[in-house]
PDB file of C-alpha atoms in Angstrom:
ATOM      1  CA  ALA A   7     -18.278  -8.127   8.778  1.00 82.00           C
ATOM      2  CA  ILE A   8     -15.625  -5.717   7.579  1.00 88.00           C
ATOM      3  CA  ARG A   9     -12.042  -6.708   8.398  1.00 90.00           C
ATOM      4  CA  ASN A  10      -8.940  -4.538   8.149  1.00 93.00           C
ATOM      5  CA  PHE A  11      -5.296  -5.187   7.454  1.00 95.00           C
ATOM      6  CA  THR A  12      -2.328  -2.863   7.254  1.00 96.00           C
ATOM      7  CA  LEU A  13      -0.211  -2.417   4.168  1.00 97.00           C
ATOM      8  CA  ASN A  14       3.203  -0.768   4.429  1.00 97.00           C
ATOM      9  CA  PHE A  15       5.908  -0.227   1.828  1.00 97.00           C
ATOM     10  CA  THR A  16       8.638   2.251   0.908  1.00 96.00           C
ATOM     11  CA  ILE A  17       8.992   4.141  -2.350  1.00 96.00           C
ATOM     12  CA  THR A  18      12.599   4.981  -3.204  1.00 96.00           C
ATOM     13  CA  ASN A  19      11.939   7.715  -5.761  1.00 95.00           C
ATOM     14  CA  LEU A  20       9.450   9.869  -3.864  1.00 95.00           C
ATOM     15  CA  GLN A  21      11.259  12.372  -1.692  1.00 94.00           C
ATOM     16  CA  PHE A  22       9.687  12.816   1.722  1.00 95.00           C
ATOM     17  CA  THR A  23       8.862  16.398   2.600  1.00 94.00           C
ATOM     18  CA  ALA A  24       7.319  17.873   5.750  1.00 93.00           C
ATOM     19  CA  ASP A  25       4.019  18.560   4.001  1.00 95.00           C
ATOM     20  CA  LEU A  26       3.604  14.822   3.293  1.00 95.00           C
ATOM     21  CA  ALA A  27       3.332  14.364   7.063  1.00 93.00           C
ATOM     22  CA  MET A  28       0.342  16.739   7.243  1.00 95.00           C
ATOM     23  CA  PRO A  29      -2.931  14.992   6.250  1.00 94.00           C
ATOM     24  CA  ASN A  30      -4.625  18.258   5.274  1.00 93.00           C
ATOM     25  CA  SER A  31      -1.845  19.501   2.986  1.00 96.00           C
ATOM     26  CA  LYS A  32      -2.233  19.608  -0.793  1.00 97.00           C
ATOM     27  CA  LYS A  33       0.864  17.418  -1.164  1.00 96.00           C
ATOM     28  CA  PHE A  34      -0.575  14.749   1.149  1.00 97.00           C
ATOM     29  CA  LYS A  35      -3.947  14.757  -0.633  1.00 97.00           C
ATOM     30  CA  SER A  36      -2.487  14.569  -4.138  1.00 96.00           C
ATOM     31  CA  THR A  37       0.014  11.839  -3.211  1.00 96.00           C
ATOM     32  CA  GLU A  38      -2.755   9.937  -1.416  1.00 96.00           C
ATOM     33  CA  LYS A  39      -4.843   9.941  -4.626  1.00 96.00           C
ATOM     34  CA  VAL A  40      -1.890   8.622  -6.634  1.00 96.00           C
ATOM     35  CA  MET A  41      -1.376   5.808  -4.106  1.00 96.00           C
ATOM     36  CA  TYR A  42      -5.049   4.791  -4.407  1.00 95.00           C
ATOM     37  CA  TYR A  43      -4.659   4.779  -8.175  1.00 95.00           C
ATOM     38  CA  TYR A  44      -1.890   2.173  -7.876  1.00 96.00           C
ATOM     39  CA  ILE A  45      -2.788   0.196  -4.739  1.00 96.00           C
ATOM     40  CA  ASP A  46      -6.508  -0.451  -5.117  1.00 95.00           C
ATOM     41  CA  PRO A  47      -6.303  -2.106  -8.576  1.00 95.00           C
ATOM     42  CA  LEU A  48      -3.580  -4.461  -7.329  1.00 94.00           C
ATOM     43  CA  LEU A  49      -5.676  -5.638  -4.415  1.00 94.00           C
ATOM     44  CA  GLN A  50      -8.734  -5.950  -6.646  1.00 94.00           C
ATOM     45  CA  LYS A  51      -6.734  -8.419  -8.776  1.00 95.00           C
ATOM     46  CA  SER A  52      -5.582 -10.409  -5.743  1.00 93.00           C
ATOM     47  CA  SER A  53      -7.286 -13.376  -4.106  1.00 90.00           C
ATOM     48  CA  ILE A  54      -9.265 -11.010  -1.855  1.00 90.00           C
ATOM     49  CA  GLY A  55     -10.368  -8.955  -4.868  1.00 90.00           C
ATOM     50  CA  PRO A  56     -14.067  -9.877  -4.809  1.00 88.00           C
ATOM     51  CA  TYR A  57     -14.208  -8.927  -1.114  1.00 88.00           C
ATOM     52  CA  PHE A  58     -11.845  -5.931  -1.183  1.00 91.00           C
ATOM     53  CA  THR A  59     -13.520  -2.647  -0.224  1.00 92.00           C
ATOM     54  CA  GLY A  60     -10.589  -0.214  -0.408  1.00 94.00           C
ATOM     55  CA  CYS A  61      -7.585   1.252   1.320  1.00 96.00           C
ATOM     56  CA  LYS A  62      -7.073   4.432   3.307  1.00 96.00           C
ATOM     57  CA  VAL A  63      -3.623   5.994   3.406  1.00 96.00           C
ATOM     58  CA  ILE A  64      -3.047   6.834   7.043  1.00 96.00           C
ATOM     59  CA  GLY A  65       0.396   8.335   6.686  1.00 96.00           C
ATOM     60  CA  PHE A  66       3.593   9.019   4.856  1.00 97.00           C
ATOM     61  CA  ARG A  67       6.902   8.807   6.697  1.00 95.00           C
ATOM     62  CA  SER A  68      10.518   9.525   6.043  1.00 93.00           C
ATOM     63  CA  GLY A  69      12.496   6.571   4.748  1.00 86.00           C
ATOM     64  CA  ARG A  70      16.098   5.645   5.432  1.00 85.00           C
ATOM     65  CA  HIS A  71      17.435   7.669   2.522  1.00 84.00           C
ATOM     66  CA  ARG A  72      16.672  11.174   1.316  1.00 80.00           C
ATOM     67  CA  ASP A  73      14.503  10.061  -1.609  1.00 85.00           C
ATOM     68  CA  ASP A  74      12.570   7.404   0.340  1.00 94.00           C
ATOM     69  CA  THR A  75       9.005   7.763   1.558  1.00 97.00           C
ATOM     70  CA  GLY A  76       7.219   5.129   3.584  1.00 96.00           C
ATOM     71  CA  ILE A  77       3.526   4.551   2.942  1.00 97.00           C
ATOM     72  CA  ASP A  78       1.159   3.296   5.631  1.00 97.00           C
ATOM     73  CA  ALA A  79      -2.365   2.237   4.673  1.00 97.00           C
ATOM     74  CA  VAL A  80      -5.274   0.418   6.247  1.00 97.00           C
ATOM     75  CA  CYS A  81      -7.178  -1.750   3.785  1.00 96.00           C
ATOM     76  CA  SER A  82     -10.564  -3.391   4.227  1.00 94.00           C
ATOM     77  CA  TYR A  83     -12.426  -6.404   2.920  1.00 91.00           C
ATOM     78  CA  ASN A  84     -15.743  -8.077   3.646  1.00 88.00           C
ATOM     79  CA  ASN A  85     -15.201 -11.212   5.677  1.00 81.00           C
ATOM     80  CA  ASN A  86     -17.671 -13.246   3.647  1.00 73.00           C
ATOM     81  CA  ALA A  87     -18.411 -16.854   4.550  1.00 66.00           C
ATOM     82  CA  SER A  88     -17.226 -17.906   1.091  1.00 64.00           C
ATOM     83  CA  LEU A  89     -13.809 -16.310   1.710  1.00 64.00           C
ATOM     84  CA  ALA A  90     -11.323 -18.556   3.404  1.00 66.00           C
ATOM     85  CA  THR A  91      -9.560 -16.863   6.288  1.00 73.00           C
ATOM     86  CA  PHE A  92      -7.442 -13.912   5.237  1.00 82.00           C
ATOM     87  CA  ASP A  93      -4.065 -15.280   4.200  1.00 88.00           C
ATOM     88  CA  ARG A  94      -1.590 -12.424   4.498  1.00 90.00           C
ATOM     89  CA  GLU A  95       1.255 -14.559   3.113  1.00 93.00           C
ATOM     90  CA  LYS A  96      -0.771 -15.338  -0.008  1.00 93.00           C
ATOM     91  CA  VAL A  97      -1.679 -11.661  -0.487  1.00 93.00           C
ATOM     92  CA  TYR A  98       1.979 -10.721   0.119  1.00 95.00           C
ATOM     93  CA  HIS A  99       3.148 -13.143  -2.589  1.00 96.00           C
ATOM     94  CA  GLU A 100       0.474 -11.919  -4.990  1.00 95.00           C
ATOM     95  CA  LEU A 101       1.468  -8.284  -4.456  1.00 96.00           C
ATOM     96  CA  SER A 102       5.122  -9.226  -4.758  1.00 96.00           C
ATOM     97  CA  THR A 103       4.455 -10.797  -8.159  1.00 96.00           C
ATOM     98  CA  MET A 104       2.311  -7.875  -9.334  1.00 95.00           C
ATOM     99  CA  THR A 105       5.035  -5.366  -8.393  1.00 96.00           C
ATOM    100  CA  ASN A 106       7.887  -7.161 -10.174  1.00 95.00           C
ATOM    101  CA  GLY A 107       9.313  -8.699  -7.025  1.00 94.00           C
ATOM    102  CA  ILE A 108       8.526  -5.621  -4.946  1.00 94.00           C
ATOM    103  CA  THR A 109      10.472  -3.294  -7.213  1.00 95.00           C
ATOM    104  CA  LYS A 110       7.848  -1.327  -9.199  1.00 96.00           C
ATOM    105  CA  LEU A 111       4.530   0.360  -8.463  1.00 95.00           C
ATOM    106  CA  GLY A 112       3.576   2.232 -11.592  1.00 93.00           C
ATOM    107  CA  HIS A 113       6.363   4.739 -12.193  1.00 93.00           C
ATOM    108  CA  TYR A 114       7.577   4.402  -8.597  1.00 95.00           C
ATOM    109  CA  SER A 115      10.448   2.219  -7.445  1.00 96.00           C
ATOM    110  CA  LEU A 116       9.965   0.175  -4.304  1.00 96.00           C
ATOM    111  CA  GLU A 117      12.478  -0.796  -1.653  1.00 95.00           C
ATOM    112  CA  LYS A 118      12.627  -4.545  -2.207  1.00 93.00           C
ATOM    113  CA  ASN A 119      12.309  -5.581   1.431  1.00 92.00           C
ATOM    114  CA  SER A 120       9.774  -2.962   2.505  1.00 95.00           C
ATOM    115  CA  LEU A 121       6.432  -4.640   1.774  1.00 96.00           C
ATOM    116  CA  TYR A 122       4.626  -5.594   4.953  1.00 96.00           C
ATOM    117  CA  ILE A 123       1.096  -6.894   5.372  1.00 95.00           C
ATOM    118  CA  ASN A 124      -0.398  -7.427   8.804  1.00 91.00           C
ATOM    119  CA  GLY A 125      -3.730  -9.250   8.869  1.00 63.00           C
TER     120      GLY A 125
END
């Protein structure tokens, strides 16, 4: 069975613009591709990696500051019998470590307290 979880975080050096809010815009599509480039490999290296099937960016939102953009994604994994129950705290800690304490995602800077995983 396929299971989903949400992944949310805020990038502090990606200015939110109105076209990021429109899923059919060129800006949305290109930024979405960049997010997949960074997010999917991290989750593939995590404890759910062998069962991870991908993420879908569902939206970008304005952050608290002018240069902040929030990212909302739904990620999926196969709920295989050999996988212990999804441990969102474990995945959170793994992602925290892989992003330098929730500060870096590739060339993007992250708001330290913005990572949220809901299993």
